[in-house]
Amino acid sequence: MKGMTSMEDKLKHLKESMEQTIFKSVPFDREKSIRAVKTANNIEKKRHFPFKKGILSGLSLVVCLGLVLFTINWIMSPANQPQPPSQTPHPMTVNGILEQAAKAQDQLNSFHSALTFNITLTSGDQSAMLTNKGSIDIEGSQQPIGHVLITSQFDGNTTSSEMYITDQTSYMKSSDNPKWIKKDTSISASEDQLNSYDPFNDLPLFKKNKAQVKLNTNKDTYVLKTDIKQGQFKQIVQDYLGGSLPDDMTKAFKNITFEGLQCTYTFDKKTFYPKNTKLTIQARNENGGTVGLTILFNMDFSKINNVSPISIPKDVLEQAASK
Amino acid sequence: MSILEIADRQPDEILTYLIDTYWLTIKKLAYTYVKDWNLAEDLTQDVFIKCYKGLATFRGESSYKTWLFQIAVNQCRDFLRSKAFKTLFIIDDLKELLFKRSPSAEQHFFAASEEERLAHAVLELPTKYREVIILFYFEELSLKEIQSLLNLNISTVKTRMNRAKQLLWRSFERDDKYGR
C-alpha cells in the first residue's frame, strides 16, 4: 500500500518527468506541417488506390515482403545489370527479360499465389520457428480485389487470418479476433508504413552495390538468380531497414550480421509472367549471445489472368463491424 | 480562442490555428502509443487531415481539443491493431527473441534519472494501461473525459488505472531490488 502511495506521488509528476526527458525537444516545423496536411488532403481526394498497393496491403509479412520487393527491384534496376542496356535488348539477356516482364506486368489482371514464409531462430541448442503458409488471389477485371488466407505457427500456437481487400476497404478476421472487421483503407497509416518500403527510395544506395545477377535458361522458364555474400549485403540491409523501421527495431538490426542472401525470380519463357520468387536470408544476432536467423520466403504464381471473379461474401459485408 | 471566435473563419485559418495550438500535443500523444517519432509524426498528420476534412461538419459540441484527441486516440488504436494484425506478431516475436539477452535496456534504466525511469516505465506498460495513465496524469483529463474518449465504462477506467499503478510499482520495486 505504501508502494502504491509512492507510485501515486511519482505519477503526479509524470507530466514534468516526460516533458523533461522524452519530450524535451520534440521538433515541430509549422510550415511543413501545414503544407503536409493540405497537400495530403488534396492528394487524398484524387488518390486511386493502386492495384499493387492492394496486393501489398493484404500481405501481412511486412519485413520480409519489404526485403523481397527491394531485392526484386534492386535486381531490376538497370544500374545493377551486369551488361549495359541496349536499345533493342535481346530477350535472352537479363535486361531483355526484365523489360519483357515489365510489359507483361501491365497486362496482369489476376493471379493466384501460394506463399510460404518461415523464420527460424536458433540459440545454442534451442531453436524456434515461425511458419506462415498462405494463399493469395488477386483479381482486377472490374475493381481490384484480393482474398488472402494465412496460417501462422509459432511456439505451439497457430493463428489463422483471412482478408478481403479492395481499393477502398479491407475486411479481416483472425482466429484471435474471429469477428469480421471492416477498415477504410483510403487513409491508412499502415499503408504509409508499407510505402516507406518503396525500394526506389533507396536506389542510390543500391546503385553503389553491383549485384551479380545470373541467368539460367530452362526449357520453359528463365531464372534470374543472385547470391549476395555477407560483405555486400550487410550494409544494404541495415541502411534499407534502418530507414523504415521503428527505432528499437533499427537498433536491433544494427546488431545483426547478415551472412548472405539468395534470391531467384522465375519467369515463364513465353509470357514473361512470374512463376516463382524465392528468397532466403541467413543472419545472426550477437547482442548478449548469438541468435541465428534464417528467413525463407517463397511465392509460387499460377492462374495468371485466370482467377475467377472474387466477391466478398454477403455475410462478411453484413457482419463486419467498422473500425 | 474560443470555438465561437474561430467558428466563422475559413477552414484554412482554423486548420492553421489548430496546428499551431495542438500539433505538438497530438504528436506527443501519438508517440505514447507507437513509441516512434516518425510514426508519431505520420499519425499526427493523418489526424489533422481527418480534422481538415471534418471541419465543415464540426458542430462544436465538444472543444476542438477534445475532438482532436478523439481522432488521435482512434487513429493510434487503429494503427496498433492494424499493425499487429498485418505483421501477425512476427516483428514482436522477433524483437522479443532478438532482445531477450540484451542488457542495454536494463543498463539504461539503472543509469537513468528518476524522471527518465518513470517516463520509460510508463511507456513500457501495455497499451490499455498506458493510455489511461497518459491521459489522466500527462494530458490531465478527468476520468469522465477518459471514459468518453476511450469508450469505456468508468469502472473499467478505474480498474485499468489501478492495474497500471500496480504494474508500475512492481516494475520499480523489482528494479530497485535487483539493480540499485
Short mmCIF file of C-alpha atoms in Angstrom, two decimals:
data_model
loop_
_atom_site.label_atom_id
_atom_site.label_comp_id
_atom_site.label_asym_id
_atom_site.label_seq_id
_atom_site.Cartn_x
_atom_site.Cartn_y
_atom_site.Cartn_z
CA MET A 1 0.00 0.00 0.00
CA LYS A 2 2.87 2.28 0.84
CA GLY A 3 4.42 1.47 -2.50
CA MET A 4 1.20 2.34 -4.27
CA THR A 5 1.02 5.68 -2.48
CA SER A 6 4.57 6.35 -3.51
CA MET A 7 3.69 5.49 -7.09
CA GLU A 8 0.75 7.89 -6.94
CA ASP A 9 3.16 10.62 -5.84
CA LYS A 10 5.52 9.79 -8.66
CA LEU A 11 2.71 9.86 -11.21
CA LYS A 12 1.64 13.30 -10.09
CA HIS A 13 4.93 14.43 -11.58
CA LEU A 14 4.57 12.40 -14.76
CA LYS A 15 3.92 15.46 -16.91
CA GLU A 16 7.13 17.14 -15.74
CA SER A 17 9.03 13.88 -15.97
CA MET A 18 8.04 13.30 -19.56
CA GLU A 19 8.49 16.90 -20.61
CA GLN A 20 11.98 16.94 -19.12
CA THR A 21 13.06 13.68 -20.71
CA ILE A 22 11.30 12.06 -23.64
CA PHE A 23 9.53 15.22 -24.79
CA LYS A 24 12.39 17.58 -24.07
CA SER A 25 12.98 18.57 -27.67
CA VAL A 26 10.23 17.45 -29.97
CA PRO A 27 10.73 19.01 -33.39
CA PHE A 28 7.87 20.98 -34.91
CA ASP A 29 8.11 22.57 -38.32
CA ARG A 30 4.96 24.66 -38.55
CA GLU A 31 5.08 25.46 -42.25
CA LYS A 32 5.96 21.92 -43.19
CA SER A 33 3.13 20.54 -41.09
CA ILE A 34 0.52 22.86 -42.61
CA ARG A 35 1.79 22.14 -46.10
CA ALA A 36 1.85 18.40 -45.46
CA VAL A 37 -1.76 18.30 -44.28
CA LYS A 38 -3.08 20.42 -47.11
CA THR A 39 -1.09 18.54 -49.75
CA ALA A 40 -2.04 15.15 -48.39
CA ASN A 41 -5.65 16.20 -48.27
CA ASN A 42 -5.56 17.23 -51.92
CA ILE A 43 -3.81 14.05 -52.95
CA GLU A 44 -6.28 12.03 -50.94
CA LYS A 45 -9.14 13.48 -52.93
CA LYS A 46 -7.54 12.33 -56.14
CA ARG A 47 -5.89 9.16 -54.98
CA HIS A 48 -6.72 5.90 -56.62
CA PHE A 49 -5.58 3.02 -54.50
CA PRO A 50 -3.13 1.28 -56.80
CA PHE A 51 -3.54 -2.32 -57.69
CA LYS A 52 -0.17 -3.27 -56.37
CA LYS A 53 -0.78 -1.47 -53.08
CA GLY A 54 -3.92 -3.52 -52.71
CA ILE A 55 -1.83 -6.62 -53.03
CA LEU A 56 0.76 -5.34 -50.64
CA SER A 57 -1.71 -4.26 -48.03
CA GLY A 58 -3.04 -7.75 -47.99
CA LEU A 59 0.28 -9.22 -47.17
CA SER A 60 0.99 -9.18 -43.53
CA LEU A 61 4.59 -10.16 -43.79
CA VAL A 62 5.87 -6.65 -43.76
CA VAL A 63 9.54 -7.05 -43.13
CA CYS A 64 10.09 -9.97 -45.41
CA LEU A 65 7.92 -8.52 -48.08
CA GLY A 66 9.99 -5.38 -47.96
CA LEU A 67 13.09 -7.46 -48.41
CA VAL A 68 11.60 -9.32 -51.31
CA LEU A 69 10.46 -6.16 -53.01
CA PHE A 70 13.67 -4.31 -52.66
CA THR A 71 15.63 -7.32 -53.78
CA ILE A 72 13.49 -7.81 -56.85
CA ASN A 73 13.60 -4.15 -57.70
CA TRP A 74 17.24 -3.98 -56.95
CA ILE A 75 17.81 -6.75 -59.43
CA MET A 76 15.53 -4.99 -61.86
CA SER A 77 17.34 -1.72 -61.51
CA PRO A 78 19.32 -1.07 -64.69
CA ALA A 79 22.24 0.08 -62.58
CA ASN A 80 22.60 -3.43 -61.27
CA GLN A 81 22.59 -5.27 -64.51
CA PRO A 82 25.84 -6.87 -65.46
CA GLN A 83 25.52 -5.63 -69.02
CA PRO A 84 24.76 -2.11 -70.22
CA PRO A 85 21.23 -1.69 -71.55
CA SER A 86 20.95 -1.68 -75.31
CA GLN A 87 18.25 -0.06 -77.37
CA THR A 88 16.94 -3.39 -78.62
CA PRO A 89 17.74 -5.84 -75.85
CA HIS A 90 17.89 -9.45 -76.76
CA PRO A 91 15.29 -11.42 -74.78
CA MET A 92 17.94 -13.82 -73.64
CA THR A 93 19.73 -11.18 -71.61
CA VAL A 94 18.80 -10.15 -68.12
CA ASN A 95 17.82 -6.70 -69.35
CA GLY A 96 15.69 -8.08 -72.12
CA ILE A 97 13.86 -10.43 -69.80
CA LEU A 98 13.17 -7.69 -67.33
CA GLU A 99 11.87 -5.37 -69.98
CA GLN A 100 9.57 -8.08 -71.30
CA ALA A 101 8.45 -8.84 -67.76
CA ALA A 102 7.65 -5.17 -67.18
CA LYS A 103 5.48 -5.18 -70.31
CA ALA A 104 3.79 -8.38 -69.20
CA GLN A 105 3.10 -6.84 -65.81
CA ASP A 106 0.94 -4.22 -67.49
CA GLN A 107 -1.28 -7.00 -68.78
CA LEU A 108 -1.62 -8.67 -65.39
CA ASN A 109 -5.23 -8.74 -64.26
CA SER A 110 -5.36 -11.63 -61.88
CA PHE A 111 -3.24 -14.32 -60.31
CA HIS A 112 -3.07 -16.90 -57.56
CA SER A 113 -0.07 -17.23 -55.32
CA ALA A 114 0.86 -19.89 -52.80
CA LEU A 115 3.01 -18.35 -50.12
CA THR A 116 5.47 -19.79 -47.64
CA PHE A 117 7.32 -17.65 -45.17
CA ASN A 118 9.44 -19.13 -42.42
CA ILE A 119 11.72 -17.61 -39.83
CA THR A 120 13.96 -19.93 -37.86
CA LEU A 121 15.78 -18.66 -34.82
CA THR A 122 18.50 -20.69 -33.14
CA SER A 123 20.41 -20.06 -29.97
CA GLY A 124 22.78 -22.78 -28.80
CA ASP A 125 20.82 -25.98 -28.97
CA GLN A 126 17.50 -24.18 -28.84
CA SER A 127 15.50 -23.20 -31.86
CA ALA A 128 12.19 -21.62 -32.61
CA MET A 129 10.43 -21.47 -35.91
CA LEU A 130 7.73 -19.16 -37.11
CA THR A 131 5.97 -20.58 -40.13
CA ASN A 132 3.42 -18.91 -42.33
CA LYS A 133 1.59 -20.54 -45.18
CA GLY A 134 -0.97 -18.83 -47.22
CA SER A 135 -2.73 -18.23 -50.46
CA ILE A 136 -3.41 -15.01 -52.21
CA ASP A 137 -5.86 -14.48 -55.03
CA ILE A 138 -5.94 -11.16 -56.75
CA GLU A 139 -8.48 -10.29 -59.39
CA GLY A 140 -8.85 -6.95 -61.08
CA SER A 141 -11.16 -7.25 -64.04
CA GLN A 142 -13.53 -4.65 -62.60
CA GLN A 143 -12.15 -3.30 -59.39
CA PRO A 144 -9.01 -4.72 -57.77
CA ILE A 145 -9.89 -7.19 -55.09
CA GLY A 146 -7.81 -9.64 -53.14
CA HIS A 147 -8.55 -12.63 -50.97
CA VAL A 148 -5.80 -13.64 -48.56
CA LEU A 149 -5.59 -16.65 -46.27
CA ILE A 150 -2.62 -17.05 -43.95
CA THR A 151 -1.89 -19.57 -41.23
CA SER A 152 0.94 -18.84 -38.82
CA GLN A 153 2.51 -21.16 -36.31
CA PHE A 154 4.88 -20.14 -33.57
CA ASP A 155 5.79 -21.75 -30.30
CA GLY A 156 2.92 -24.21 -30.49
CA ASN A 157 0.37 -21.51 -31.26
CA THR A 158 -1.49 -21.36 -34.52
CA THR A 159 -3.06 -18.19 -35.83
CA SER A 160 -5.11 -18.04 -38.97
CA SER A 161 -6.17 -14.92 -40.76
CA GLU A 162 -8.41 -14.12 -43.66
CA MET A 163 -8.76 -10.88 -45.54
CA TYR A 164 -10.68 -9.40 -48.40
CA ILE A 165 -9.09 -6.28 -49.75
CA THR A 166 -10.49 -3.74 -52.14
CA ASP A 167 -9.17 -0.38 -53.15
CA GLN A 168 -11.37 1.26 -50.53
CA THR A 169 -11.98 -1.20 -47.76
CA SER A 170 -10.42 -4.24 -46.20
CA TYR A 171 -12.30 -6.90 -44.28
CA MET A 172 -10.38 -9.07 -41.93
CA LYS A 173 -10.70 -11.64 -39.24
CA SER A 174 -8.26 -13.87 -37.43
CA SER A 175 -8.51 -16.73 -35.02
CA ASP A 176 -7.69 -14.21 -32.29
CA ASN A 177 -10.36 -11.82 -33.47
CA PRO A 178 -12.89 -14.10 -35.16
CA LYS A 179 -15.45 -11.40 -35.92
CA TRP A 180 -15.12 -9.72 -39.27
CA ILE A 181 -13.96 -6.17 -39.05
CA LYS A 182 -14.07 -3.58 -41.76
CA LYS A 183 -11.47 -0.95 -42.28
CA ASP A 184 -11.33 2.02 -44.56
CA THR A 185 -8.07 1.76 -46.43
CA SER A 186 -8.17 5.12 -48.12
CA ILE A 187 -6.23 6.71 -45.28
CA SER A 188 -4.12 4.17 -43.59
CA ALA A 189 -1.03 4.62 -41.54
CA SER A 190 -0.11 1.05 -42.31
CA GLU A 191 -0.28 1.82 -45.99
CA ASP A 192 2.11 4.66 -45.38
CA GLN A 193 4.25 2.24 -43.45
CA LEU A 194 4.29 -0.07 -46.45
CA ASN A 195 5.00 2.84 -48.74
CA SER A 196 8.10 3.51 -46.73
CA TYR A 197 9.39 0.20 -48.06
CA ASP A 198 9.33 1.56 -51.58
CA PRO A 199 12.62 0.27 -52.94
CA PHE A 200 13.05 3.26 -55.18
CA ASN A 201 13.66 5.36 -52.11
CA ASP A 202 16.93 3.57 -51.80
CA LEU A 203 18.05 3.33 -55.39
CA PRO A 204 21.13 5.50 -54.86
CA LEU A 205 22.20 3.09 -52.17
CA PHE A 206 21.64 0.06 -54.36
CA LYS A 207 23.46 1.60 -57.27
CA LYS A 208 26.61 1.54 -55.23
CA ASN A 209 26.36 -2.20 -54.88
CA LYS A 210 26.64 -4.16 -58.07
CA ALA A 211 24.84 -7.47 -57.75
CA GLN A 212 25.91 -10.37 -59.85
CA VAL A 213 22.70 -11.49 -61.47
CA LYS A 214 22.94 -14.82 -63.21
CA LEU A 215 20.57 -16.01 -65.88
CA ASN A 216 19.66 -19.64 -66.31
CA THR A 217 17.54 -20.72 -69.22
CA ASN A 218 15.42 -23.81 -68.76
CA LYS A 219 13.00 -25.44 -71.12
CA ASP A 220 10.05 -23.28 -70.17
CA THR A 221 11.47 -20.65 -67.90
CA TYR A 222 14.10 -18.01 -67.39
CA VAL A 223 15.56 -17.92 -63.92
CA LEU A 224 17.33 -14.87 -62.57
CA LYS A 225 19.44 -15.59 -59.56
CA THR A 226 21.51 -13.51 -57.25
CA ASP A 227 23.66 -14.70 -54.40
CA ILE A 228 24.86 -11.90 -52.21
CA LYS A 229 27.53 -12.52 -49.64
CA GLN A 230 28.00 -11.01 -46.24
CA GLY A 231 30.20 -8.08 -47.18
CA GLN A 232 27.95 -6.90 -49.98
CA PHE A 233 24.67 -7.29 -48.25
CA LYS A 234 25.11 -6.25 -44.65
CA GLN A 235 25.22 -2.51 -45.19
CA ILE A 236 22.42 -2.58 -47.74
CA VAL A 237 20.06 -4.37 -45.42
CA GLN A 238 20.93 -2.22 -42.45
CA ASP A 239 20.57 1.01 -44.37
CA TYR A 240 17.43 -0.14 -46.07
CA LEU A 241 15.70 -1.37 -42.97
CA GLY A 242 17.11 1.41 -40.88
CA GLY A 243 15.07 3.93 -42.79
CA SER A 244 11.79 2.19 -42.48
CA LEU A 245 11.59 0.52 -39.11
CA PRO A 246 10.84 1.82 -35.64
CA ASP A 247 13.89 2.99 -33.72
CA ASP A 248 14.15 -0.03 -31.47
CA MET A 249 13.97 -2.38 -34.43
CA THR A 250 16.61 -0.35 -36.20
CA LYS A 251 18.86 -0.78 -33.19
CA ALA A 252 18.12 -4.48 -33.21
CA PHE A 253 19.07 -4.78 -36.86
CA LYS A 254 22.32 -2.97 -36.24
CA ASN A 255 23.29 -5.91 -34.07
CA ILE A 256 22.51 -8.36 -36.84
CA THR A 257 25.17 -9.68 -39.13
CA PHE A 258 23.70 -10.64 -42.48
CA GLU A 259 25.65 -13.57 -43.77
CA GLY A 260 24.04 -13.96 -47.14
CA LEU A 261 21.01 -13.67 -49.34
CA GLN A 262 19.92 -15.76 -52.25
CA CYS A 263 17.08 -14.71 -54.46
CA THR A 264 15.63 -16.31 -57.55
CA TYR A 265 12.98 -14.93 -59.83
CA THR A 266 11.49 -17.28 -62.39
CA PHE A 267 9.65 -16.10 -65.48
CA ASP A 268 7.61 -18.02 -67.99
CA LYS A 269 9.54 -18.14 -71.23
CA LYS A 270 6.56 -17.41 -73.45
CA THR A 271 4.53 -14.95 -71.45
CA PHE A 272 7.20 -13.43 -69.19
CA TYR A 273 4.80 -13.65 -66.29
CA PRO A 274 6.45 -14.59 -62.99
CA LYS A 275 6.14 -18.21 -61.94
CA ASN A 276 8.06 -18.14 -58.70
CA THR A 277 10.09 -15.95 -56.44
CA LYS A 278 12.19 -17.30 -53.64
CA LEU A 279 14.30 -15.51 -51.10
CA THR A 280 16.49 -16.90 -48.36
CA ILE A 281 18.46 -14.89 -45.88
CA GLN A 282 20.94 -16.07 -43.30
CA ALA A 283 21.81 -13.79 -40.41
CA ARG A 284 22.89 -13.83 -36.79
CA ASN A 285 22.48 -11.54 -33.84
CA GLU A 286 25.28 -11.30 -31.30
CA ASN A 287 23.96 -8.85 -28.79
CA GLY A 288 24.48 -10.60 -25.49
CA GLY A 289 24.50 -14.05 -27.08
CA THR A 290 24.25 -15.48 -30.54
CA VAL A 291 20.91 -15.93 -32.18
CA GLY A 292 20.92 -17.39 -35.67
CA LEU A 293 18.25 -16.26 -38.06
CA THR A 294 17.17 -17.91 -41.29
CA ILE A 295 14.38 -16.48 -43.38
CA LEU A 296 12.77 -18.27 -46.26
CA PHE A 297 10.19 -16.60 -48.44
CA ASN A 298 8.65 -18.40 -51.39
CA MET A 299 5.81 -17.47 -53.69
CA ASP A 300 4.54 -19.68 -56.50
CA PHE A 301 2.34 -17.89 -59.01
CA SER A 302 -0.34 -19.58 -61.05
CA LYS A 303 -3.71 -18.92 -62.70
CA ILE A 304 -2.27 -15.81 -64.29
CA ASN A 305 -5.24 -13.84 -65.67
CA ASN A 306 -7.36 -16.88 -64.91
CA VAL A 307 -8.68 -16.27 -61.40
CA SER A 308 -12.45 -16.46 -61.12
CA PRO A 309 -14.12 -13.21 -60.11
CA ILE A 310 -13.83 -12.63 -56.38
CA SER A 311 -16.75 -11.26 -54.47
CA ILE A 312 -16.93 -10.52 -50.79
CA PRO A 313 -19.47 -12.89 -49.22
CA LYS A 314 -22.73 -11.31 -48.20
CA ASP A 315 -22.37 -12.39 -44.57
CA VAL A 316 -18.95 -10.71 -44.39
CA LEU A 317 -20.38 -7.48 -45.74
CA GLU A 318 -23.29 -7.63 -43.32
CA GLN A 319 -21.43 -8.72 -40.22
CA ALA A 320 -18.27 -6.67 -40.49
CA ALA A 321 -18.01 -4.05 -37.80
CA SER A 322 -16.40 -0.81 -38.77
CA LYS A 323 -13.09 0.13 -37.27
CA MET B 1 -9.50 31.49 -28.85
CA SER B 2 -12.95 30.01 -28.28
CA ILE B 3 -14.92 27.85 -30.66
CA LEU B 4 -17.27 30.73 -31.31
CA GLU B 5 -14.41 33.07 -32.11
CA ILE B 6 -12.91 30.79 -34.72
CA ALA B 7 -16.05 29.10 -36.00
CA ASP B 8 -16.68 31.78 -38.62
CA ARG B 9 -13.20 31.63 -40.02
CA GLN B 10 -12.17 29.87 -43.18
CA PRO B 11 -11.16 26.19 -42.88
CA ASP B 12 -7.56 27.02 -43.77
CA GLU B 13 -7.37 29.56 -40.97
CA ILE B 14 -8.92 27.17 -38.50
CA LEU B 15 -6.52 24.44 -39.58
CA THR B 16 -3.56 26.75 -39.09
CA TYR B 17 -4.79 27.73 -35.65
CA LEU B 18 -5.30 24.09 -34.67
CA ILE B 19 -1.89 23.06 -35.96
CA ASP B 20 -0.24 25.91 -34.07
CA THR B 21 -2.08 25.00 -30.90
CA TYR B 22 -2.30 21.22 -30.89
CA TRP B 23 0.18 19.66 -33.32
CA LEU B 24 2.82 19.02 -30.67
CA THR B 25 0.22 17.86 -28.15
CA ILE B 26 -1.15 15.31 -30.60
CA LYS B 27 2.32 14.24 -31.70
CA LYS B 28 3.32 13.55 -28.11
CA LEU B 29 0.11 11.66 -27.51
CA ALA B 30 0.70 9.59 -30.65
CA TYR B 31 4.25 8.90 -29.51
CA THR B 32 2.98 7.41 -26.27
CA TYR B 33 1.09 4.87 -28.37
CA VAL B 34 3.63 3.98 -31.05
CA LYS B 35 6.91 4.96 -29.36
CA ASP B 36 8.48 6.06 -32.61
CA TRP B 37 8.80 9.68 -33.65
CA ASN B 38 8.48 9.05 -37.39
CA LEU B 39 5.30 7.09 -36.90
CA ALA B 40 4.02 9.68 -34.42
CA GLU B 41 4.60 12.42 -37.00
CA ASP B 42 2.75 10.42 -39.67
CA LEU B 43 -0.14 9.70 -37.34
CA THR B 44 -0.34 13.36 -36.34
CA GLN B 45 -0.52 14.30 -39.98
CA ASP B 46 -3.33 11.79 -40.50
CA VAL B 47 -5.18 13.22 -37.51
CA PHE B 48 -5.03 16.73 -38.93
CA ILE B 49 -6.03 15.54 -42.39
CA LYS B 50 -9.14 14.00 -40.85
CA CYS B 51 -9.67 17.15 -38.87
CA TYR B 52 -9.34 19.30 -42.01
CA LYS B 53 -11.83 17.13 -43.83
CA GLY B 54 -14.25 17.24 -40.93
CA LEU B 55 -14.09 20.95 -40.21
CA ALA B 56 -17.15 21.64 -42.32
CA THR B 57 -19.24 19.23 -40.30
CA PHE B 58 -17.76 20.03 -36.88
CA ARG B 59 -20.69 21.25 -34.80
CA GLY B 60 -18.82 22.47 -31.78
CA GLU B 61 -20.49 20.02 -29.44
CA SER B 62 -17.09 19.45 -27.90
CA SER B 63 -13.96 21.56 -27.87
CA TYR B 64 -11.50 21.32 -30.72
CA LYS B 65 -9.05 19.76 -28.30
CA THR B 66 -11.49 17.01 -27.32
CA TRP B 67 -12.35 16.41 -30.94
CA LEU B 68 -8.71 16.15 -31.95
CA PHE B 69 -7.99 13.84 -29.02
CA GLN B 70 -10.85 11.60 -30.12
CA ILE B 71 -9.50 11.40 -33.66
CA ALA B 72 -5.96 10.86 -32.41
CA VAL B 73 -6.83 8.10 -29.96
CA ASN B 74 -8.89 6.29 -32.59
CA GLN B 75 -6.16 6.71 -35.18
CA CYS B 76 -3.46 5.40 -32.86
CA ARG B 77 -5.51 2.47 -31.58
CA ASP B 78 -6.49 1.66 -35.13
CA PHE B 79 -2.90 1.75 -36.21
CA LEU B 80 -1.74 -0.51 -33.42
CA ARG B 81 -4.44 -3.04 -34.18
CA SER B 82 -3.79 -2.83 -37.86
CA LYS B 83 -0.06 -3.13 -37.45
CA ALA B 84 -0.38 -6.05 -35.08
CA PHE B 85 -2.74 -7.73 -37.45
CA LYS B 86 -0.69 -7.12 -40.53
CA THR B 87 2.56 -8.32 -39.09
CA LEU B 88 0.88 -11.33 -37.48
CA PHE B 89 3.03 -10.75 -34.45
CA ILE B 90 6.18 -11.53 -36.37
CA ILE B 91 8.01 -8.37 -35.51
CA ASP B 92 7.15 -8.52 -31.84
CA ASP B 93 8.10 -12.15 -31.61
CA LEU B 94 11.28 -11.47 -33.46
CA LYS B 95 12.07 -8.46 -31.33
CA GLU B 96 11.49 -10.37 -28.16
CA LEU B 97 13.77 -13.15 -29.27
CA LEU B 98 16.45 -10.81 -30.52
CA PHE B 99 16.36 -8.61 -27.45
CA LYS B 100 15.90 -11.33 -24.90
CA ARG B 101 19.52 -11.30 -23.90
CA SER B 102 20.13 -7.62 -24.48
CA PRO B 103 21.36 -5.82 -21.38
CA SER B 104 21.01 -2.37 -22.90
CA ALA B 105 17.53 -1.59 -21.63
CA GLU B 106 18.41 -2.53 -18.08
CA GLN B 107 21.70 -0.65 -18.18
CA HIS B 108 19.86 2.37 -19.42
CA PHE B 109 17.28 2.01 -16.70
CA PHE B 110 19.79 1.97 -13.87
CA ALA B 111 21.77 4.86 -15.28
CA ALA B 112 18.66 6.95 -15.77
CA SER B 113 17.28 9.69 -13.58
CA GLU B 114 14.10 9.20 -11.59
CA GLU B 115 12.20 11.18 -14.21
CA GLU B 116 13.52 9.03 -17.02
CA ARG B 117 12.77 5.85 -15.13
CA LEU B 118 9.19 6.89 -14.60
CA ALA B 119 8.69 8.04 -18.18
CA HIS B 120 10.16 4.85 -19.61
CA ALA B 121 8.29 2.64 -17.16
CA VAL B 122 5.00 4.22 -18.22
CA LEU B 123 5.85 3.74 -21.89
CA GLU B 124 6.62 0.09 -21.21
CA LEU B 125 3.11 -0.55 -19.91
CA PRO B 126 0.71 -2.48 -22.12
CA THR B 127 -1.26 -0.07 -24.28
CA LYS B 128 -4.56 -0.34 -22.43
CA TYR B 129 -2.92 0.57 -19.13
CA ARG B 130 -0.53 3.09 -20.62
CA GLU B 131 -3.25 5.13 -22.30
CA VAL B 132 -5.26 5.71 -19.13
CA ILE B 133 -2.15 6.76 -17.23
CA ILE B 134 -1.07 9.10 -20.01
CA LEU B 135 -4.50 10.63 -20.43
CA PHE B 136 -5.00 11.15 -16.71
CA TYR B 137 -1.57 12.19 -15.46
CA PHE B 138 0.03 13.62 -18.58
CA GLU B 139 -2.88 15.07 -20.51
CA GLU B 140 -4.68 15.84 -17.25
CA LEU B 141 -8.07 14.69 -18.45
CA SER B 142 -10.76 13.75 -15.97
CA LEU B 143 -11.90 10.16 -15.52
CA LYS B 144 -15.15 11.08 -17.21
CA GLU B 145 -13.34 12.56 -20.19
CA ILE B 146 -11.18 9.43 -20.44
CA GLN B 147 -14.24 7.23 -20.22
CA SER B 148 -15.81 9.09 -23.09
CA LEU B 149 -12.64 9.25 -25.15
CA LEU B 150 -11.86 5.55 -24.85
CA ASN B 151 -15.49 4.47 -24.95
CA LEU B 152 -15.19 2.54 -21.70
CA ASN B 153 -17.19 2.24 -18.50
CA ILE B 154 -15.93 4.43 -15.71
CA SER B 155 -15.31 1.31 -13.62
CA THR B 156 -13.12 -0.11 -16.38
CA VAL B 157 -11.11 3.09 -16.49
CA LYS B 158 -10.59 2.93 -12.72
CA THR B 159 -9.67 -0.75 -12.84
CA ARG B 160 -7.13 -0.13 -15.57
CA MET B 161 -5.71 2.81 -13.68
CA ASN B 162 -5.21 0.71 -10.56
CA ARG B 163 -3.75 -2.16 -12.52
CA ALA B 164 -1.38 0.23 -14.28
CA LYS B 165 -0.16 1.58 -10.95
CA GLN B 166 0.40 -1.93 -9.66
CA LEU B 167 2.45 -2.79 -12.71
CA LEU B 168 4.50 0.38 -12.38
CA TRP B 169 5.04 -0.22 -8.69
CA ARG B 170 6.19 -3.78 -9.35
CA SER B 171 8.47 -2.59 -12.10
CA PHE B 172 10.15 -0.06 -9.80
CA GLU B 173 10.26 -2.49 -6.89
CA ARG B 174 11.82 -5.26 -8.99
CA ASP B 175 14.45 -3.00 -10.47
CA ASP B 176 15.31 -1.41 -7.13
CA LYS B 177 15.64 -4.84 -5.56
CA TYR B 178 17.87 -6.31 -8.24
CA GLY B 179 19.66 -3.33 -9.61
CA ARG B 180 20.02 -0.45 -7.23
#
